[in-house]
Amino acid sequence: LSLRLFIDTLFTSTNGSITNYTSMYFGGGGAQHLMEIGIGDRWKHDTELSNCIIGKASEICGREASHLTDQASKGPYYHDAEFLRVKASEVRVEMLQSFHMRALLERYERTMPHLQQLLKAVIGKTEAKHESSRDPDMGRTMLTSMLLNLRSRLTSYHPMINSLMLWDNRAPKKLVKVLNRYGFCCSHPVLNEALTHLTKDSNQLAIRVANDPAKLLLLPYDNFNWMKHAWETSTSHGSVTHDQVSALLVAFHLPPGSPPETAQRLADVKRFAETAGKRHQLPPHQSLSEILPSQLDQSVFLRNSMLHIAHILVEGVQDWSHHQSSIPVFADPFALPAEKTEEYFLPTYDQEQSSTRGNMLVMEHYFKDVLAMPATIFEERFGFLLGDRLTTARARAAQDQRALDRSENRLDHLSSFAMLSGVMHICMNMISNLGKNYWG
């Protein structure tokens, strides 16, 4: 009891001479040393001591979280808190493209180091054991984002990304509402508002790309039918069938170092008109020599075939596995580099396109209204139309649908397009795959 009284008096005294000594002691790391001596392994058996330690740790973590949420203006991480606060009206394409879990974790480790230390201890794993194992670092990032969002709905950077991910995978509204309760994602009304602003920003980017003369463009589109079912049908109220068009704006990747006028030269309508029918004028031997593989192509193919079989044998026969390091890798001197192609989803259009007239209305809507492309630029850069049911026979049968166009822009006729024979149906599955996985 006397020792306890002495220690209490020593460290709680307001006497100047005593506080000078205690301040010097604490300033040299004495407080930490005293805690190590006093606590030791006693916390394993002393519940009250464990509660005291956890209580102080929770206060420290709460203070860290407050610097990013409700006390951001008074804390040292104001700019980080501002970055993590994302309104629905501020969602942009750039935000989605720049999102990276590893970068977000680095921000959390810098602003909330004590919480990350606790989460590491609770998870008990420093890294993934195998390539297919769950990454504990990604779990810490997700947990931290959920905790911050539960503390303040304004801290919604990561939950907003999760909401858009759920929307992209067509998650039901009820699932979004449940996950919002957990702090995993934003609410459904916030998601709808974010999608509205994201669509506007995407359309603005598409307009800039469509009017850039250095871009080589493609506009694949197709119709999709869907039905809005009525709960109870009657003579005046029933299910409604919608015939809408979905379209993409694709900008092809040009080789590095290409002159700025490359796209304009390749897409020039006059160049196609000048070279029309020239392929029939090539001599047969020249045509054949240009498509046959050269001697170099054959030797490269032979070498790669041998290497491919060697790799199969080494991987399949265990006794030959030691030859793995001595077998060279495939080498293609003319291999094309993998480059991701730019693609932009355009808003759907409620218009049938089963006729020539319907296709022209679709083209006019997207090029004139959505992409705001001047008629002169359109006439110079677009010479071919690949549309659903736009075959030569169909075009002949649709002569009565070609109404005389007297409008200023004259976009609903086929005079500037070269009609190609054959079925030209770009299906919705292709559009979806192009939009998500389009590679050059």
Coordinates of C-alpha atoms in Angstrom, one line a residue, residues 56-284:
K56 CA -7.3 2.8 -24.2
A57 CA -6.7 1.1 -27.5
S58 CA -10.3 1.7 -28.6
E59 CA -9.9 5.4 -27.7
I60 CA -6.8 5.6 -29.9
C61 CA -8.5 3.9 -32.8
G62 CA -11.6 6.1 -32.4
R63 CA -9.4 9.2 -32.5
E64 CA -7.8 8.0 -35.7
A65 CA -11.2 7.4 -37.2
S66 CA -12.4 10.8 -36.2
H67 CA -9.6 12.5 -38.1
L68 CA -11.1 11.0 -41.3
T69 CA -14.8 11.5 -40.4
D70 CA -16.5 13.9 -37.9
Q71 CA -13.3 15.7 -36.8
A72 CA -11.7 15.9 -40.2
S73 CA -11.4 19.7 -40.2
K74 CA -9.5 19.7 -36.9
G75 CA -7.2 16.7 -37.7
P76 CA -4.0 16.3 -39.6
Y77 CA -5.5 14.4 -42.5
Y78 CA -8.0 16.8 -43.9
H79 CA -7.0 16.2 -47.5
D80 CA -7.3 12.4 -47.0
A81 CA -10.7 12.8 -45.5
E82 CA -11.8 15.0 -48.4
F83 CA -10.6 12.3 -50.8
L84 CA -12.7 9.6 -49.0
R85 CA -15.8 11.8 -49.1
V86 CA -17.5 11.2 -52.4
K87 CA -20.9 12.6 -53.2
A88 CA -23.2 11.0 -55.8
S89 CA -22.9 14.1 -57.9
E90 CA -19.1 13.8 -57.9
V91 CA -18.9 10.3 -59.4
R92 CA -16.8 10.4 -62.6
V93 CA -15.3 7.8 -64.9
E94 CA -11.8 8.9 -63.8
M95 CA -12.6 8.0 -60.2
L96 CA -13.5 4.4 -61.3
Q97 CA -10.5 4.0 -63.5
S98 CA -8.1 5.3 -60.8
F99 CA -9.5 3.1 -58.0
H100 CA -6.9 0.6 -56.6
M101 CA -7.2 -1.4 -53.4
R102 CA -3.5 -1.4 -52.8
A103 CA -3.3 2.4 -53.0
L104 CA -6.3 2.7 -50.7
L105 CA -4.7 0.4 -48.1
E106 CA -1.5 2.5 -48.2
R107 CA -3.7 5.5 -47.3
Y108 CA -5.3 3.7 -44.4
E109 CA -2.0 2.5 -43.1
R110 CA -0.7 6.1 -43.1
T111 CA -3.7 7.7 -41.5
M112 CA -4.9 4.8 -39.2
P113 CA -1.8 2.8 -38.3
H114 CA -3.0 1.6 -34.9
L115 CA -6.3 0.2 -36.3
Q116 CA -4.3 -1.6 -39.0
Q117 CA -2.1 -3.1 -36.4
L118 CA -5.1 -4.4 -34.5
L119 CA -6.6 -5.9 -37.6
K120 CA -3.4 -7.6 -38.6
A121 CA -3.3 -9.2 -35.1
V122 CA -6.9 -10.3 -35.3
I123 CA -6.5 -11.8 -38.8
G124 CA -3.2 -13.5 -38.0
K125 CA -2.0 -13.6 -41.5
T126 CA 0.6 -11.4 -43.1
E127 CA 0.2 -12.5 -46.7
A128 CA -1.7 -15.0 -48.9
K129 CA -0.2 -18.5 -48.7
H130 CA -1.1 -19.4 -52.3
E131 CA -2.1 -17.6 -55.4
S132 CA -5.7 -18.7 -55.0
S133 CA -5.8 -17.9 -51.3
R134 CA -7.7 -14.9 -49.9
D135 CA -5.5 -11.8 -49.5
P136 CA -5.7 -10.5 -45.8
D137 CA -4.6 -7.1 -47.0
M138 CA -7.6 -6.7 -49.1
G139 CA -9.8 -7.8 -46.2
R140 CA -8.3 -5.2 -44.0
T141 CA -9.0 -2.6 -46.6
M142 CA -12.6 -3.6 -46.9
L143 CA -13.1 -3.7 -43.1
T144 CA -11.6 -0.3 -42.7
S145 CA -13.9 1.2 -45.4
M146 CA -16.9 -0.4 -43.8
L147 CA -16.0 0.9 -40.3
L148 CA -15.5 4.4 -41.6
N149 CA -18.8 4.3 -43.5
L150 CA -20.7 3.1 -40.4
R151 CA -19.2 6.0 -38.5
S152 CA -20.1 8.5 -41.2
R153 CA -22.1 8.0 -44.4
L154 CA -20.1 10.8 -46.0
T155 CA -17.0 8.6 -46.1
S156 CA -18.3 6.7 -49.0
Y157 CA -15.3 6.4 -51.5
H158 CA -15.0 2.6 -51.3
P159 CA -18.7 1.9 -50.6
M160 CA -19.5 3.9 -53.8
I161 CA -17.2 1.6 -55.8
N162 CA -18.9 -1.4 -54.3
S163 CA -22.3 -0.1 -55.1
L164 CA -21.3 0.4 -58.8
M165 CA -19.9 -3.1 -58.8
L166 CA -23.2 -4.5 -57.5
W167 CA -25.1 -2.5 -60.2
D168 CA -22.8 -3.8 -62.9
N169 CA -23.5 -7.4 -61.8
R170 CA -27.3 -6.7 -61.6
A171 CA -27.6 -7.2 -57.9
P172 CA -31.2 -7.0 -56.6
K173 CA -32.3 -3.9 -54.9
K174 CA -33.0 -5.8 -51.7
L175 CA -29.4 -7.0 -51.6
V176 CA -28.1 -3.5 -52.0
K177 CA -30.3 -2.3 -49.1
V178 CA -29.1 -5.1 -46.9
L179 CA -25.4 -4.5 -47.7
N180 CA -25.9 -0.8 -47.1
R181 CA -26.9 -1.6 -43.5
Y182 CA -23.6 -3.3 -43.1
G183 CA -21.6 -0.3 -44.5
F184 CA -20.5 -2.3 -47.5
C185 CA -22.2 0.0 -50.1
C186 CA -24.2 3.1 -50.5
S187 CA -28.0 3.2 -50.4
H188 CA -30.0 2.5 -53.5
P189 CA -31.2 6.2 -54.1
V190 CA -27.6 7.4 -53.8
L191 CA -26.6 4.7 -56.3
N192 CA -29.2 5.9 -58.8
E193 CA -28.0 9.5 -58.5
A194 CA -24.4 8.4 -58.9
L195 CA -25.3 6.4 -62.1
T196 CA -27.0 9.5 -63.5
H197 CA -23.9 11.7 -63.1
L198 CA -21.6 8.9 -64.2
T199 CA -23.6 8.5 -67.4
K200 CA -23.4 12.2 -68.1
D201 CA -19.6 12.2 -67.6
S202 CA -19.2 9.1 -69.8
N203 CA -21.3 10.8 -72.5
Q204 CA -19.1 13.9 -72.4
L205 CA -16.0 11.7 -72.8
A206 CA -17.6 9.9 -75.7
I207 CA -18.4 13.3 -77.4
R208 CA -14.8 14.4 -77.1
V209 CA -13.5 11.1 -78.5
A210 CA -16.1 11.1 -81.4
N211 CA -15.0 14.6 -82.5
D212 CA -11.3 13.9 -82.2
P213 CA -9.8 13.6 -85.7
A214 CA -7.0 11.4 -84.3
K215 CA -9.4 8.6 -83.3
L216 CA -10.4 5.7 -85.5
L217 CA -14.0 5.0 -84.6
L218 CA -16.5 2.2 -84.7
L219 CA -20.1 2.2 -83.6
P220 CA -21.5 -1.3 -83.1
Y221 CA -25.2 -1.3 -82.1
D222 CA -28.1 -3.8 -81.9
N223 CA -31.6 -3.9 -80.6
F224 CA -32.8 -5.8 -77.6
N225 CA -36.5 -6.4 -76.7
W226 CA -37.7 -6.5 -73.1
M227 CA -41.2 -6.6 -71.6
K228 CA -42.5 -4.6 -68.6
H229 CA -45.0 -6.9 -67.0
A230 CA -48.1 -5.6 -65.3
W231 CA -49.2 -7.0 -62.0
E232 CA -52.8 -7.2 -63.1
T233 CA -53.7 -6.9 -66.8
S234 CA -56.9 -5.3 -68.0
T235 CA -58.3 -3.8 -71.2
S236 CA -56.6 -0.5 -70.6
H237 CA -53.5 -1.7 -68.7
G238 CA -51.2 -4.5 -69.6
S239 CA -47.7 -5.6 -70.3
V240 CA -45.7 -3.3 -72.5
T241 CA -43.0 -4.5 -74.9
H242 CA -40.0 -2.3 -75.5
D243 CA -37.8 -2.4 -78.6
Q244 CA -34.6 -0.5 -77.7
V245 CA -31.1 -0.1 -79.2
S246 CA -27.9 -0.4 -77.3
A247 CA -24.7 1.0 -78.8
L248 CA -21.0 1.4 -78.1
L249 CA -18.4 3.9 -79.3
V250 CA -15.1 2.1 -79.9
A251 CA -11.8 3.9 -80.6
F252 CA -9.3 1.5 -82.1
H253 CA -5.7 1.5 -80.8
L254 CA -3.3 2.9 -83.4
P255 CA 0.4 1.9 -83.4
P256 CA 2.7 4.1 -81.3
G257 CA 4.3 6.9 -83.2
S258 CA 1.5 7.1 -85.8
P259 CA 1.1 10.6 -87.4
P260 CA -2.0 12.5 -86.2
E261 CA -3.6 12.2 -89.6
T262 CA -3.4 8.4 -89.6
A263 CA -7.0 7.9 -88.4
Q264 CA -8.4 10.5 -90.8
R265 CA -6.5 8.9 -93.7
L266 CA -7.7 5.4 -92.9
A267 CA -11.3 6.4 -92.4
D268 CA -11.5 8.8 -95.4
V269 CA -14.6 7.9 -97.5
K270 CA -12.9 9.2 -100.7
R271 CA -10.1 6.7 -100.3
F272 CA -12.6 3.8 -100.2
A273 CA -14.3 5.2 -103.3
E274 CA -11.0 5.5 -105.2
T275 CA -9.9 1.9 -104.4
A276 CA -13.2 0.3 -105.0
G277 CA -12.7 -2.9 -107.2
K278 CA -8.9 -2.6 -107.2
R279 CA -8.6 -6.0 -105.5
H280 CA -10.0 -7.7 -108.7
Q281 CA -7.2 -6.1 -110.8
L282 CA -4.3 -7.7 -108.9
P283 CA -2.4 -10.5 -110.7
P284 CA -3.2 -13.9 -109.3

